[in-house]
Short mmCIF file of C-alpha atoms in Angstrom, two decimals:
data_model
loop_
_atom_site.label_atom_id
_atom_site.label_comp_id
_atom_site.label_asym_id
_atom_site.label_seq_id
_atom_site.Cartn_x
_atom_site.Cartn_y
_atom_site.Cartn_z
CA UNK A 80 -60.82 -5.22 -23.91
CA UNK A 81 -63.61 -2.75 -24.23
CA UNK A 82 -65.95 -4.90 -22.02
CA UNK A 83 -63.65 -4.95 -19.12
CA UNK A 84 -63.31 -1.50 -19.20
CA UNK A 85 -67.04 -0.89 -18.76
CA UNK A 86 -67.34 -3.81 -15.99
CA UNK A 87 -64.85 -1.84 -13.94
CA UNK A 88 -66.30 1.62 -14.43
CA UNK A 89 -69.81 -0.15 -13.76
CA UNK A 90 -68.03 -1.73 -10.33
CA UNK A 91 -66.87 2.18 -9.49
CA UNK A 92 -70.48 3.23 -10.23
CA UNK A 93 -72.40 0.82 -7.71
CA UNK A 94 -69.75 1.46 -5.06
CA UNK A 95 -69.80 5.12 -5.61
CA UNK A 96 -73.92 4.79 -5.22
CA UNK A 97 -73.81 2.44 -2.21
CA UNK A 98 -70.79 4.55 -0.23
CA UNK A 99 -73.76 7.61 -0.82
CA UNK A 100 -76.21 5.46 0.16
CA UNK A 101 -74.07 4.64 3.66
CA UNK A 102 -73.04 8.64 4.11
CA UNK A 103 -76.73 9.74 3.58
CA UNK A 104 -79.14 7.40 4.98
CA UNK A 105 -79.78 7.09 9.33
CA UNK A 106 -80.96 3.37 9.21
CA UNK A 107 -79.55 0.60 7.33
CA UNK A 108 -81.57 -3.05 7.91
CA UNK A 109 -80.18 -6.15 6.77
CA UNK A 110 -82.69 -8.75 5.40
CA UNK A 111 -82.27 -12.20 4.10
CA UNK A 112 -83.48 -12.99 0.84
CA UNK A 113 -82.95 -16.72 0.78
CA UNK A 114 -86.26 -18.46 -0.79
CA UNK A 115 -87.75 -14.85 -1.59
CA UNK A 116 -89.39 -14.47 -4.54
CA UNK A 117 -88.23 -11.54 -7.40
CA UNK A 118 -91.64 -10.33 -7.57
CA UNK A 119 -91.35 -9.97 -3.66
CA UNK A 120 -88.70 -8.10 -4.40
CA UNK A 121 -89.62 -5.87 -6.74
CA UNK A 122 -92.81 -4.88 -4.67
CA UNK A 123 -90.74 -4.44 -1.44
CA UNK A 124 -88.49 -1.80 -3.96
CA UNK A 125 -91.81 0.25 -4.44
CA UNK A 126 -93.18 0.53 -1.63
CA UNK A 127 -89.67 1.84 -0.18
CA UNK A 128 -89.35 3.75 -2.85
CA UNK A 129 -92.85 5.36 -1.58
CA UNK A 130 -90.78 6.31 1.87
CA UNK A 131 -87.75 7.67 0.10
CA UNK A 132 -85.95 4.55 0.86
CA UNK A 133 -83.73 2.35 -1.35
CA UNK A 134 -83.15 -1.30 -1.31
CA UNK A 135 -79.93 -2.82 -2.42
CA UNK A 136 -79.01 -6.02 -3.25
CA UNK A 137 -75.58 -7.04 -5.17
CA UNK A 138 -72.88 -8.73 -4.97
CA UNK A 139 -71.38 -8.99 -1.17
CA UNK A 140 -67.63 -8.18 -1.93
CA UNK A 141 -68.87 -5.36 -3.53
CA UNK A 142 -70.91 -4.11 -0.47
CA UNK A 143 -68.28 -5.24 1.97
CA UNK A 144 -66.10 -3.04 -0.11
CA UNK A 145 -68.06 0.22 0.19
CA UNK A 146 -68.44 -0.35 3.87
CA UNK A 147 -64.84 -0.53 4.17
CA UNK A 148 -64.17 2.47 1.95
CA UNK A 149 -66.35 4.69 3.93
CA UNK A 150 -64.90 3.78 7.31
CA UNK A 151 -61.32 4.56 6.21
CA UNK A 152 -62.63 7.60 4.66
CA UNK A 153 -64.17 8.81 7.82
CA UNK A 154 -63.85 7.07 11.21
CA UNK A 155 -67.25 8.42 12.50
CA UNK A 156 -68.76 5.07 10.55
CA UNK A 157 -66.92 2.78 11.98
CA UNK A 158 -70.17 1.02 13.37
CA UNK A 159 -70.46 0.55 9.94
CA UNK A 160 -67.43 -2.55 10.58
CA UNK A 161 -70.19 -4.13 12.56
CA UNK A 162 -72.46 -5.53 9.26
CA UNK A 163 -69.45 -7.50 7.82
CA UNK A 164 -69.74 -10.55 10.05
CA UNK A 165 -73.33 -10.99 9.02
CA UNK A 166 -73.24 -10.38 5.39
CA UNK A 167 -73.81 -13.59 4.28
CA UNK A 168 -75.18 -15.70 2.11
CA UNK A 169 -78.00 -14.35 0.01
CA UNK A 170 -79.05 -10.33 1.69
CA UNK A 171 -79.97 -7.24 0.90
CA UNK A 172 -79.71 -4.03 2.84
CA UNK A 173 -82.34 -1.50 2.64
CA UNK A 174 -81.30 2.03 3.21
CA UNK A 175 -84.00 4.72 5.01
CA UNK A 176 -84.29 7.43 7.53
CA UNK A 177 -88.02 6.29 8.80
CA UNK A 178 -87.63 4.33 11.79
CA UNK A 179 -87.39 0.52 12.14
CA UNK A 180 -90.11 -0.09 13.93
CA UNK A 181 -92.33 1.88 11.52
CA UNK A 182 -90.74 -0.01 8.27
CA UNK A 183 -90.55 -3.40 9.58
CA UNK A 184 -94.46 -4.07 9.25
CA UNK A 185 -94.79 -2.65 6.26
CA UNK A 186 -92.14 -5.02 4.72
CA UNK A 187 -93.84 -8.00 6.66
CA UNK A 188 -96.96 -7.19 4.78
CA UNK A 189 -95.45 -8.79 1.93
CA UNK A 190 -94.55 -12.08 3.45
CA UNK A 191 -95.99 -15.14 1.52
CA UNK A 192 -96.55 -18.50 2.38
CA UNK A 193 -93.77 -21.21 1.19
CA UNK A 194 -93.52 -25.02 0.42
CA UNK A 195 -91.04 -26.90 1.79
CA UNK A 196 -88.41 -27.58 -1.13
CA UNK A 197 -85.59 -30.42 -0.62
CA UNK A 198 -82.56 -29.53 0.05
CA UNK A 199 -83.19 -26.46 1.48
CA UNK A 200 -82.57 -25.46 5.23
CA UNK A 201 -85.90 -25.42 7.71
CA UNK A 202 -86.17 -21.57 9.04
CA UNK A 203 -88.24 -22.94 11.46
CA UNK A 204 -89.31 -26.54 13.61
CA UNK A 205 -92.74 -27.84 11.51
CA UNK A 206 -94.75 -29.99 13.78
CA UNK A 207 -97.55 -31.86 11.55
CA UNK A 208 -100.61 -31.98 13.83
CA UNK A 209 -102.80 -34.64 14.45
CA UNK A 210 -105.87 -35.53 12.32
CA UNK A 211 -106.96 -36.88 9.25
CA UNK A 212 -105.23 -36.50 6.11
CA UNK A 213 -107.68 -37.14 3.44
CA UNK A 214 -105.04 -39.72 1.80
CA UNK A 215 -106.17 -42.93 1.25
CA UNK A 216 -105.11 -46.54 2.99
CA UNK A 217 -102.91 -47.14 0.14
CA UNK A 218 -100.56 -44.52 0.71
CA UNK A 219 -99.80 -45.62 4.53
CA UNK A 220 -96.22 -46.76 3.34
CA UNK A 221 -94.90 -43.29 3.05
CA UNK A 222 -96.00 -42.86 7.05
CA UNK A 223 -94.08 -45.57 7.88
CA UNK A 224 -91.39 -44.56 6.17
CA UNK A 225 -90.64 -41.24 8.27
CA UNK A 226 -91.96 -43.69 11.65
CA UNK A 227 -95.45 -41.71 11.87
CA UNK A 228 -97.98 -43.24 13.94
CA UNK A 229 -101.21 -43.57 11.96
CA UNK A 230 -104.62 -45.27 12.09
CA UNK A 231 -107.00 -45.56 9.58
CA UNK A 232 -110.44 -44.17 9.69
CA UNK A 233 -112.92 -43.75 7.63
CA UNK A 234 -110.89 -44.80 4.80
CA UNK A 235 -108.49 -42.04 5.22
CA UNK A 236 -105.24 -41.81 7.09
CA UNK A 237 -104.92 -39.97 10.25
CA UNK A 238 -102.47 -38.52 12.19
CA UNK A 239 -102.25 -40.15 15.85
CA UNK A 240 -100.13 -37.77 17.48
CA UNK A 241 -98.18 -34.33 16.52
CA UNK A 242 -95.09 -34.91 15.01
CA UNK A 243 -91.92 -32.97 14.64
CA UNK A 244 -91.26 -33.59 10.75
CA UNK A 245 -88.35 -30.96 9.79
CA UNK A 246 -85.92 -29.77 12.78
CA UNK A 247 -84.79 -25.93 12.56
CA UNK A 248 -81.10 -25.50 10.74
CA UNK A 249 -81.43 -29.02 9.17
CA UNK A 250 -81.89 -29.56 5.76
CA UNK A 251 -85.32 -31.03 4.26
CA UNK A 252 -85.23 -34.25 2.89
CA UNK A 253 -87.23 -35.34 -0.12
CA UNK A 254 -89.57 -37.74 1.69
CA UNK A 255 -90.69 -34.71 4.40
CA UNK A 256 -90.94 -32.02 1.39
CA UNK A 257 -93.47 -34.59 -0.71
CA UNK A 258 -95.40 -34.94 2.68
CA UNK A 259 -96.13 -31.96 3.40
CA UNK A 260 -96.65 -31.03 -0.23
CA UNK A 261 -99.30 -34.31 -0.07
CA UNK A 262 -100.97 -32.88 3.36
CA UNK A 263 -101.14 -29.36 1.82
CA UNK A 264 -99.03 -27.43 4.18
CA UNK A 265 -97.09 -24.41 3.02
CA UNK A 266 -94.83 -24.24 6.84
CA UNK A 267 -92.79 -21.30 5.67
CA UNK A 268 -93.23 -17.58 5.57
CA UNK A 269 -91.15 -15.41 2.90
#
């Protein structure tokens, strides 16, 4: 019984901290964190940490609960109602009185370049251009598997024309996540 004692005071803690967080902060920016590293993390917490901001990331019912808790404490943040609809999924929202438009580079600074992993959803459209490949003859099979139009040349593969491999919103299959692994391509910023 002890330990669910301490889980709720801990759940009274963080909501205490983030309903602060909501009273004393002018900006609040909501950023995905889907395919983001925890090292990206943790360097995104210091350098906002550097411009007396704070990030926070936990668990959404939690976070849906302080923003609720504030409004019917005081209507004057009832824009705050406006942030449940889109917190979804994996998020975190990052708390600071520096405007946006100064913060957002800063935090695109640590953007890194990502491989395509199966399963997960394409952010954007990848288009493989055309060109060689620097595979070799006997790998043409896995071209015409996903209908690319090759030719070989010089003993390589090449690419005749561009081709639209992963569609935005659609999930990546294994056979375009090994190609693009095999060509080299990291498509995806983080």
């Amino acid at each position: 019984m002890p330990a669910l004692g301490s889980k709720k005071q801990k759940k009274a803690t963080i909501l205490e901290k983030l309903e602060g967080f909501f009273k004393r902060f002018k900006q609040i920016v909501v950023v995905s964190l889907l395919n983001v590293s925890s090292t990206q993390v943790q360097q995104t917490r210091v350098l906002l940490r550097k411009t007396k901001g704070e990030l926070v990331i936990g668990k959404n019912t939690v976070i849906k609960k302080a923003i609720l808790n504030v409004v019917s404490a005081d209507e004057s943040y009832k824009g705050l109602e406006k942030l449940l609809p889109i917190l979804k999924d994996k998020f975190g929202l990052i708390f600071t009185d520096q405007p946006v438009y100064e913060l957002k580079p800063e935090i695109e600074r640590n953007r890194r370049q990502g491989a395509a992993k199966v399963g997960m959803t394409a952010p954007i459209d990848v288009i493989v251009p055309p060109g060689p490949t620097g595979m070799d003859p006997s790998q043409i099979h896995f071209f015409h598997a996903l209908q690319i139009p090759t030719k070989i040349q010089k003993t390589q593969i090449e690419i005749v024309k561009d081709v639209h491999l992963c569609k935005k919103g659609r999930k990546i299959t294994n056979s375009e996540a090994v190609l693009l692994q095999r060509l080299n391509l990291k498509p995806f910023q983080y």
